[in-house]
C-alpha atoms as one frame of an Amber mdcrd trajectory, in Angstrom:
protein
 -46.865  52.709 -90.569 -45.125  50.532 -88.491 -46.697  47.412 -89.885 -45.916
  48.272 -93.257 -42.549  48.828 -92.851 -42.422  45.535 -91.185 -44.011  43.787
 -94.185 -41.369  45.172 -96.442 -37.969  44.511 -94.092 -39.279  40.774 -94.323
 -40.058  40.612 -97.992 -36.344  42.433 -98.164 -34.552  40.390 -95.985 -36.079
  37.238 -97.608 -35.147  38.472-101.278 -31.355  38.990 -99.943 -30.832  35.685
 -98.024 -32.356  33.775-101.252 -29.345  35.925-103.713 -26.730  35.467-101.118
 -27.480  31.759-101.365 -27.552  31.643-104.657 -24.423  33.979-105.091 -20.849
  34.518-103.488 -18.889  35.558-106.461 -20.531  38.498-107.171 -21.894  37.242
-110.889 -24.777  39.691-111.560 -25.934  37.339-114.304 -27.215  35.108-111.896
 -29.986  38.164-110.767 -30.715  38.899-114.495 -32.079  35.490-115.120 -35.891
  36.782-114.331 -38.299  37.978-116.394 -39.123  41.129-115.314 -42.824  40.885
-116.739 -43.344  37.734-114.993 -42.082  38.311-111.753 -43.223  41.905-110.441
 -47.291  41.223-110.657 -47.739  43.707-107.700 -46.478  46.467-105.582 -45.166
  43.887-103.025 -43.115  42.249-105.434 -41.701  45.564-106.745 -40.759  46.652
-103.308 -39.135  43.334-102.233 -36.986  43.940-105.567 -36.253  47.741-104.355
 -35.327  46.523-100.902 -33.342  43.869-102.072 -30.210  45.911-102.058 -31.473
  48.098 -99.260 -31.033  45.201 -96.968 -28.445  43.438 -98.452 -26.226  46.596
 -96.582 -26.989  45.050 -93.466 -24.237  43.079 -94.066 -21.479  45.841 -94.772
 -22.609  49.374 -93.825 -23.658  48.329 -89.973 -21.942  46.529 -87.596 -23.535
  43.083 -88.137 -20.278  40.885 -88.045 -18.802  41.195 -91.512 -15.693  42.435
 -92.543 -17.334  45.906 -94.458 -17.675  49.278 -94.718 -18.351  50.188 -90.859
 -15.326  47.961 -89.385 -12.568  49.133 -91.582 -14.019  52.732 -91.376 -13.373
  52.664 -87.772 -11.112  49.851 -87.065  -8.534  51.790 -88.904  -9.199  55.005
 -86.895  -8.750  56.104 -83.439 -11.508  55.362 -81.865 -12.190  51.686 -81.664
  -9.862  48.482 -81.867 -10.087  44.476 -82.179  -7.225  43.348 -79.919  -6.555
  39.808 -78.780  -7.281  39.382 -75.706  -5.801  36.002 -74.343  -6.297  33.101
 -76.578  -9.209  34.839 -78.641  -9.276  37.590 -81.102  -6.108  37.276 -83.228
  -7.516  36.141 -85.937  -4.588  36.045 -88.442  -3.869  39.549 -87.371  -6.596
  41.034 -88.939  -7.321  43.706 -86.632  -3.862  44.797 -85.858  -3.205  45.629
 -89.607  -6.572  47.630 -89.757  -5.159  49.602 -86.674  -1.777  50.210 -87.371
  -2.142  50.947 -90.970   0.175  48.093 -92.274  -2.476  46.076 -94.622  -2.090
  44.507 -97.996  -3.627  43.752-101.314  -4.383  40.226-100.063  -5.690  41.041
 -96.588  -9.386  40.352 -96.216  -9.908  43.863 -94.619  -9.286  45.449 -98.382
 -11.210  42.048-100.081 -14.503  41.730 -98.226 -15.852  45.559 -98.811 -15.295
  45.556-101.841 -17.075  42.418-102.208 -19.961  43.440-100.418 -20.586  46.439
-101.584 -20.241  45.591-105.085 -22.768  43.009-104.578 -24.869  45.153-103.363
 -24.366  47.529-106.511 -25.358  44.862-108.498 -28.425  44.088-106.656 -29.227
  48.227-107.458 -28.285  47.329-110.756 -30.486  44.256-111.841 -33.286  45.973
-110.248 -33.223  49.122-112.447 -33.086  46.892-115.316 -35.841  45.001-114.536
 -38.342  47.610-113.619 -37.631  49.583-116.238 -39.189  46.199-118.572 -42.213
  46.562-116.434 -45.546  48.150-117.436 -46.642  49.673-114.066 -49.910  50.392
-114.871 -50.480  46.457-115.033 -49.949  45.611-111.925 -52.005  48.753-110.676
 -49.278  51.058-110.368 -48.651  54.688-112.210 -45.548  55.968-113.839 -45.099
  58.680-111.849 -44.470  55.383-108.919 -42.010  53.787-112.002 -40.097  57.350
-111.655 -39.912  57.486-108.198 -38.822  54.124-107.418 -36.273  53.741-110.429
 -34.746  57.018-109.227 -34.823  55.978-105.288 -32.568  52.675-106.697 -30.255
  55.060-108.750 -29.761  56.589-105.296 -29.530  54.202-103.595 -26.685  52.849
-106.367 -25.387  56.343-105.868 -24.596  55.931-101.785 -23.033  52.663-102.794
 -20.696  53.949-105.046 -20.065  57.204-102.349 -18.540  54.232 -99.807 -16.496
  52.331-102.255 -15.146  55.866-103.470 -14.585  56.768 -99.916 -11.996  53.579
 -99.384 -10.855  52.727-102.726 -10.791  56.054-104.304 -10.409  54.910-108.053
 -13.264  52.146-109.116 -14.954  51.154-112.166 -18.134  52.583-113.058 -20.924
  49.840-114.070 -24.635  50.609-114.535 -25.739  47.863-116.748 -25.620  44.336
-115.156 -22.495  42.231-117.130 -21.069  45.404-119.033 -18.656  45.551-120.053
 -17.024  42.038-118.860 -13.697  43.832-117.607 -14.278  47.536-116.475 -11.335
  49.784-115.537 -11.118  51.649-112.507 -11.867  55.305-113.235  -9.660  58.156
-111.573 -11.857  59.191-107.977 -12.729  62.821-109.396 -14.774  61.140-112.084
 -15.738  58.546-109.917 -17.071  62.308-107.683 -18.785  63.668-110.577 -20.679
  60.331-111.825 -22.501  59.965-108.063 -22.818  63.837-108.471 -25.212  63.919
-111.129 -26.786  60.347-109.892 -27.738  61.712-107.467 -28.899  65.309-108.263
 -31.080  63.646-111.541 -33.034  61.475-108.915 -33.103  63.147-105.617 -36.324
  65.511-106.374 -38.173  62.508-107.672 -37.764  60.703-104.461 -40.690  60.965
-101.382 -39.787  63.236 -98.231 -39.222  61.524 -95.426 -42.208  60.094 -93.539
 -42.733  57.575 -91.424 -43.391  54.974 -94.421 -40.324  56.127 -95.524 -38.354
  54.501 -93.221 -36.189  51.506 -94.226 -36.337  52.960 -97.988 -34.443  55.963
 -99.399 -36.280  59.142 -99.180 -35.429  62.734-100.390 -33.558  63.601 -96.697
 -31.695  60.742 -97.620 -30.569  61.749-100.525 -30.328  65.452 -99.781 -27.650
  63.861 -96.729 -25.751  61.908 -99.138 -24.767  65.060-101.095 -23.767  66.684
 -97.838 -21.475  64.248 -97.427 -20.428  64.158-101.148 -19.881  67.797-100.691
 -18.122  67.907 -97.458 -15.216  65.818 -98.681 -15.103  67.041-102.337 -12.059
  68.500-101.449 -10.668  65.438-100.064 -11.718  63.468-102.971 -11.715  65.792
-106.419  -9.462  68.447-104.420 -11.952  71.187-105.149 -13.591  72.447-102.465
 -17.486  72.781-102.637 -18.103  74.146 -99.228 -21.297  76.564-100.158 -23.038
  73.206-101.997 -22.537  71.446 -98.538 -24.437  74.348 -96.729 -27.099  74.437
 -99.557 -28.262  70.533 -99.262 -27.937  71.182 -95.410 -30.577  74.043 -95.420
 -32.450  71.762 -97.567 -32.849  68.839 -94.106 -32.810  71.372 -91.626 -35.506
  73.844 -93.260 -37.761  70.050 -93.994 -37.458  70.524 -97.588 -36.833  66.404
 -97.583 -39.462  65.642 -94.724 -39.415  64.358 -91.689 -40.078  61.731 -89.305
 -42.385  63.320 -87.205 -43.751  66.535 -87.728 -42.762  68.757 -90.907 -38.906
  69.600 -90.003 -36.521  67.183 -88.523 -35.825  67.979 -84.978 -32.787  67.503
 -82.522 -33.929  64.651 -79.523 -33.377  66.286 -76.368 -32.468  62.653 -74.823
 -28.833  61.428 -76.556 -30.381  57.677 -76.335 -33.743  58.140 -78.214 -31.927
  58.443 -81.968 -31.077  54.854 -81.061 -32.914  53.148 -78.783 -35.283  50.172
 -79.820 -38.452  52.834 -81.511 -35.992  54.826 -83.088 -38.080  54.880 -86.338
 -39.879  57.344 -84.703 -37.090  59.948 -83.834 -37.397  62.923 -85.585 -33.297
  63.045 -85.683 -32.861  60.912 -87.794 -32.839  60.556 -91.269 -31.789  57.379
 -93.087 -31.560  54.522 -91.510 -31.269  50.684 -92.163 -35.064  49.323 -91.140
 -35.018  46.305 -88.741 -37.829  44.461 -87.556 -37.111  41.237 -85.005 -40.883
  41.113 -83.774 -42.186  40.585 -87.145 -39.394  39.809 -89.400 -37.340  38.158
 -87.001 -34.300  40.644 -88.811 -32.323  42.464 -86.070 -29.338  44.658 -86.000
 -26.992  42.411 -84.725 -24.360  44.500 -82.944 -23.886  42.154 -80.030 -21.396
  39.690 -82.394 -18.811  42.540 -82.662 -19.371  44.841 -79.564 -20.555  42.159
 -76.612 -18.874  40.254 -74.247 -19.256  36.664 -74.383 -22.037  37.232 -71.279
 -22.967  40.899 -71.542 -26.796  39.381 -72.788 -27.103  38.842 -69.099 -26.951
  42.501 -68.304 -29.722  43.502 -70.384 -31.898  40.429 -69.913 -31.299  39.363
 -73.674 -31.154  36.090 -75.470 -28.272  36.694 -77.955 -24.383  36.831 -76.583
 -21.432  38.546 -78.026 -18.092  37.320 -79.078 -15.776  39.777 -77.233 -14.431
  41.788 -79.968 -14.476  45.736 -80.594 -13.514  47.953 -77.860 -13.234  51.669
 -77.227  -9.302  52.552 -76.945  -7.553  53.850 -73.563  -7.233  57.230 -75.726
 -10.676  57.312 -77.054 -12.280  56.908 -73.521 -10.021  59.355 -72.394 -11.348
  62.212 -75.124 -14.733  62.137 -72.693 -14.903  64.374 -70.061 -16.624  62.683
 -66.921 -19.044  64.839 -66.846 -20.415  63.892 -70.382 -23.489  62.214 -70.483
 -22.479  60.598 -73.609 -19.521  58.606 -71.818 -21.553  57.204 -68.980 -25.076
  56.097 -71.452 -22.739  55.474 -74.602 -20.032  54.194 -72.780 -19.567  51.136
 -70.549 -17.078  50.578 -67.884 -16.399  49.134 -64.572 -18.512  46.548 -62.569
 -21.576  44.845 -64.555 -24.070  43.888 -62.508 -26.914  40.849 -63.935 -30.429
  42.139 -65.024 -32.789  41.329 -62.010 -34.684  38.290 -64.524 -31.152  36.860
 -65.345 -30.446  36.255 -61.078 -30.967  33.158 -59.299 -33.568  34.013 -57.183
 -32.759  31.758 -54.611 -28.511  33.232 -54.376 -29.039  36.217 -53.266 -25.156
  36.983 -54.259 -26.207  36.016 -58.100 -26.129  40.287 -58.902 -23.088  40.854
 -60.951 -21.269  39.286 -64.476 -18.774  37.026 -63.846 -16.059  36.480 -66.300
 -15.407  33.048 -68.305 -11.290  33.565 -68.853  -8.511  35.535 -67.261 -11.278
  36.333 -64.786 -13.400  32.921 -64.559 -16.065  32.877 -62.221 -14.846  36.431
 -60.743 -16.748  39.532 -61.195 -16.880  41.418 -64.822 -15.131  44.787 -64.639
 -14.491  46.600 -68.017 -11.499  48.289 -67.613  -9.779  50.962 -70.397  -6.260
  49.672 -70.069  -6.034  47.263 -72.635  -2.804  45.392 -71.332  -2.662  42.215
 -68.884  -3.831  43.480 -65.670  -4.056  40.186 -64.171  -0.291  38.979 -64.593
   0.714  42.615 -62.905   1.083  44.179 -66.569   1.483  48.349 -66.367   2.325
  50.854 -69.002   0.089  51.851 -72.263  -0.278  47.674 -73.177  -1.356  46.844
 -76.732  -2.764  45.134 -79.670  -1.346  41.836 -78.397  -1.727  42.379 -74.828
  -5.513  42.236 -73.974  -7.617  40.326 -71.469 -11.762  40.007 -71.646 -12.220
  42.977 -69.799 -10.332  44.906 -71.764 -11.198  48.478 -73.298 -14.300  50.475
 -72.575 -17.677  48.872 -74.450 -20.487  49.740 -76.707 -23.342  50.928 -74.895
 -25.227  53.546 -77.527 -27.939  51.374 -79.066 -29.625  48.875 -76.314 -32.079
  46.204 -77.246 -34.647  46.441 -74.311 -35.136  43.169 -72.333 -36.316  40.089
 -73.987 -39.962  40.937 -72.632 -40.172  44.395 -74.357 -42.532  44.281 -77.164
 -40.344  46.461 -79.378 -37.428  43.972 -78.129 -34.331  44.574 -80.290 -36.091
  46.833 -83.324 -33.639  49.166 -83.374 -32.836  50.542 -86.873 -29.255  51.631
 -87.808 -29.295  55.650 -88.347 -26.945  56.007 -91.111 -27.386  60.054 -91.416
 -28.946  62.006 -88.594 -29.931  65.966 -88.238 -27.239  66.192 -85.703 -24.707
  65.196 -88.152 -26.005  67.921 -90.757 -25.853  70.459 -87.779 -21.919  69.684
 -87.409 -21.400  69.468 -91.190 -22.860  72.697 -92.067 -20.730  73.977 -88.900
 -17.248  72.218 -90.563 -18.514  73.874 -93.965 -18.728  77.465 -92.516 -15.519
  76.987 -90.655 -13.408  76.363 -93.303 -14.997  78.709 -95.207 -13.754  81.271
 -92.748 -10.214  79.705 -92.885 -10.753  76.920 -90.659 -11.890  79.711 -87.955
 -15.192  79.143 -86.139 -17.755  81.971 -86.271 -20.967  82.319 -84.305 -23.325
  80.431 -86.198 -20.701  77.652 -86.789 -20.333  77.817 -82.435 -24.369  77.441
 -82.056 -24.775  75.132 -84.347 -22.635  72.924 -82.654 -23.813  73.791 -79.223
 -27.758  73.128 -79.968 -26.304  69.195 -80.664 -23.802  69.134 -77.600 -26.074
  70.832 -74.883 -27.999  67.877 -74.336 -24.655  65.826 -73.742 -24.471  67.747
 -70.116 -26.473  68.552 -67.215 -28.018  71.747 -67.116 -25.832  73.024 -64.039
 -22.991  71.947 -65.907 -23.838  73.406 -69.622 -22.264  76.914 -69.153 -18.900
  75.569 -68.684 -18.854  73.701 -71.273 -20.279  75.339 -74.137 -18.286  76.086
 -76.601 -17.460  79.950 -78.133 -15.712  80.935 -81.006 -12.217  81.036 -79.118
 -12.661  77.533 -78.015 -14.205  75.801 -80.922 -11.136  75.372 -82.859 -10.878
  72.758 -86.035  -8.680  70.027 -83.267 -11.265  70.513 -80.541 -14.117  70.261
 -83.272 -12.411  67.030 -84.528 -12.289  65.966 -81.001 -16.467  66.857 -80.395
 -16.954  64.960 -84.039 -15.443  61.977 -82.107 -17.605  62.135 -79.501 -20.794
  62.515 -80.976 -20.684  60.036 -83.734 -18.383  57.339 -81.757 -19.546  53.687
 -83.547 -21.217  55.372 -86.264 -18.776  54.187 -88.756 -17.591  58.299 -89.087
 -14.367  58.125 -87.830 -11.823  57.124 -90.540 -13.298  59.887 -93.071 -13.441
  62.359 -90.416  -9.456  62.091 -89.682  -8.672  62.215 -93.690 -10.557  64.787
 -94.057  -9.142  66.957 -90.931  -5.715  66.102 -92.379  -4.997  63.808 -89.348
  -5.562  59.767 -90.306  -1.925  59.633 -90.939  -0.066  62.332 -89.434  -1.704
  61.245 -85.590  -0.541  59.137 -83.061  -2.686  56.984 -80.902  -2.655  54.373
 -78.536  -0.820  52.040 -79.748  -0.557  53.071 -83.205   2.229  55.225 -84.650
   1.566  58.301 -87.414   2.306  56.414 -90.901   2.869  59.527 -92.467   2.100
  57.979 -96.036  -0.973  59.112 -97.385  -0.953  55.677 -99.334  -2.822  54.383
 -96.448  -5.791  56.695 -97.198  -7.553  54.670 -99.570  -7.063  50.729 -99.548
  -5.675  48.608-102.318  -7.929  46.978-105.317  -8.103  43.944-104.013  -5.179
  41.009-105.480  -8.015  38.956-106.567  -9.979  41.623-107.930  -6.702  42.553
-110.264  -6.354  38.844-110.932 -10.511  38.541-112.251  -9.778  41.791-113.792
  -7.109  42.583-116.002  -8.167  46.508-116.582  -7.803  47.279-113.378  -4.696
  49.905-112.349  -3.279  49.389-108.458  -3.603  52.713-106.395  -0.571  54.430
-105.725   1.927  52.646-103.385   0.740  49.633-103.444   2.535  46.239-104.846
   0.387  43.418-106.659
């Protein structure tokens, strides 16, 4: 199974690059130029067209290096930051608008999701139109496969539309590539209702989750993208639709959608197997984006965003980082010590060089050394993000960091260079432990935002396994303790560079009413959706601003 999904991330990835070569303005008439009954003569070909988009969300739903759905998600929360530290990483001030909530209608933090993710709706859209044109039986396929695969694009169309409803609120709707020439925007409640029935139409048509599965969009998949569609209905149509939430819950946790291994998905009793680099074979998780560097030389490339400049030589790796995103003095502070998810997630203080990265004749050649405010002296991540070295004290900021700076990004690890699955990790974009603490959050505010005792174990079977055995008793939580703050807190924890975190604080009523390091409460629920982009408005003259925002 392995092989095969190997076979289709390349055919994928090499469909993508060829459209993003051909394409940067977003022009779906440039995909429609195919004949459909020409070009799909086989199964391969129809799956390199139905991966096409798939992959294409590399570039925005994972942290890969582009400005898209993952960085603003949780550069804007408070969780993670860009600072500048020294002479690198101010980049126009980019960052520092996404974390103090001060962006525009011309900043490229509003601009390049929508552009990517748009794209990648047209890539779901071409594709439906051209395999609808085909005659499956031809090329030695059935039409119960034309069903299937139509509806798994519709979905996948569907989760596309879920994230640019989730930051722009009020988009057009287009299903047919080039009409109409102009949409308008439609209010976010119909926006709601439209992925709604997308996705309910197509989800039972889909395959259950199995290890084929992976790198495509299976019925788990789908059954986890109405969980989330129903978790924040509130937020977005302002009717709730708690009881739907639980229902498509039950549905993953029962194995009505499949499973990775087994019949039932299953909690990992290790916190680093969801992620590490044979993570298509955890039965956690759900839907993921399918990478393949031994075979299709396509890796999730995490390192660009989350690495310092020599943090490959920790891990015996060939690909370095570019000093960027780093966990906040606050955020690092929300783990208690004893967590097992700070000190494997997490990573702090002294780095030390992977045995086959040392000189073997230095015997002193064991630990990082720095390259700027600490050249040539030993690498010690630090939280403080303020300028340590010039005798700096106090909370720091935005401005004010040096390349040690902030806590780093430990949760997925590559393997070293000589590990046959080297760098394969997949990007889990829904796992069963986020279905456990959604049907949790659905039950509590059922119950008046109170937590009751299956709300309390459901949380516990995920967070047991973040603590030693010794130490579990203390910290589990009971139905006193569990309250919606403390929940919010645990959400933090658990799903910390998961690109969560922004949704999570709108929906707990807290992305601008709380104060974090270094960022003031707005309170001006403007801020929770971002503006159509001024170029967008510009190409588009049916387009309406969203409230409180200025062309």
């Amino acid at each position: 199974m392995k092989t095969m999904k190997k076979t289709y991330i390349t055919l994928g990835l090499a469909a993508v690059l060829a459209g993003m070569n051909a394409c940067t303005n977003l022009d779906e008439n440039v995909y429609s130029q195919v004949n459909a009954d020409k070009f799909y003569n086989n199964r391969q070909e129809v799956m390199a067209a139905v991966l096409r988009p798939f992959t294409h969300a590399n570039a925005w739903a994972a942290p890969t290096g582009q400005v898209g759905y993952w960085r603003v998600n949780e550069l804007s929360a408070d969780q993670l930051a860009w600072p500048q530290k020294g002479r690198h990483g101010y980049d126009g001030g980019d960052w520092i608008r996404l974390h103090q909530h001060t962006w525009t209608v011309d900043d490229p933090n509003a601009w390049n999701p929508w552009r990517l993710m748009f794209w990648g709706m047209g890539f779901c859209n071409n594709t439906i139109a051209d395999l609808q044109k085909v005659d499956f039986k031809k090329i030695g396929m059935t039409d119960q496969d034309k069903a299937s695969i139509i509806a798994e694009t519709k979905v996948l169309r569907a989760w596309h539309y879920l994230k640019l409803m989730d930051l722009y609120g009020n988009i057009p709707i287009i299903t047919t590539v080039g009409e109409p020439l102009s949409p308008p925007n439609k209010p976010r409640a119909e926006v709601w209702a439209f992925i709604e029935k997308e996705l309910k139409d197509n989800v039972e048509l889909l395959q259950p989750l199995a290890p084929a599965m992976v790198g495509r969009v299976s019925k788990a998949g789908g059954y986890a993208m109405l969980v989330e569609l129903y978790l924040n209905a509130q937020e977005w149509t302002g009717t709730p639709k708690w009881d739907e939430c639980i229902t498509y819950c039950d549905k993953i946790i029962n194995g009505d959608g499949g499973s990775l291994k087994g019949t039932v998905p299953a909690l990992e009793t290790d916190i680093t197997k969801p992620f590490n680099n044979v993570n298509h074979t955890s039965p956690e998780n759900l839907f993921q984006i399918a990478y393949d560097y031994t075979v299709g030389n396509f890796r999730f490339g995490w390192n660009g965003d989350l690495w310092h400049y020599n943090q490959r030589f920790a891990y015996n790796a060939t690909f370095g980082g570019n000093n960027g995103i780093v966990v906040i003095p606050t955020a690092f502070d929300a783990f208690e010590d004893k967590d097992l998810r700070k000190s494997n997630w997490l990573l702090i203080g002294l780095q030390y060089k992977h045995p086959a990265m040392r000189n073997p004749s230095d015997p002193a050649d064991t630990v990082l050394r720095g390259t700027e405010e600490y050249n040539g002296k030993p690498l010690i991540f630090v939280k403080e993000i303020r300028r340590n070295s010039e005798g700096e004290t106090g909370e720091g900021g935005m401005t004010r960091g040096e390349e040690n700076s902030g806590a780093r990004f430990a949760k997925y690890l590559s393997g070293p260079q000589t590990d046959p699955n080297y760098w394969n990790n997949d990007f889990v974009l829904y796992r069963l432990a986020e279905i456990y603490y959604n049907k949790a959050e659905a039950i509590m505010r059922k119950n008046g935002n109170v937590a009751t005792q299956p709300a309390v174990d459901l949380v516990n079977a995920v967070r047991k396994r973040a603590f030693s055995a010794a130490d579990w008793p203390a910290k589990a939580y009971t139905t006193a303790t569990l309250t919606m703050d403390e929940f919010l807190a645990e959400r933090g924890r658990e799903f910390i560079f998961e690109g969560k975190r922004r949704s999570d604080l709108i929906r707990f009523g807290k992305f601008t009413t709380k104060t974090w390091w270094d960022h003031p409460a707005s309170n001006n629920d403007k801020w929770k959706i971002f503006p159509i982009p001024r170029r967008q408005m510009v190409a588009n003259p049916s387009l309406k601003q969203n409230p409180g925002y200025v062309d």
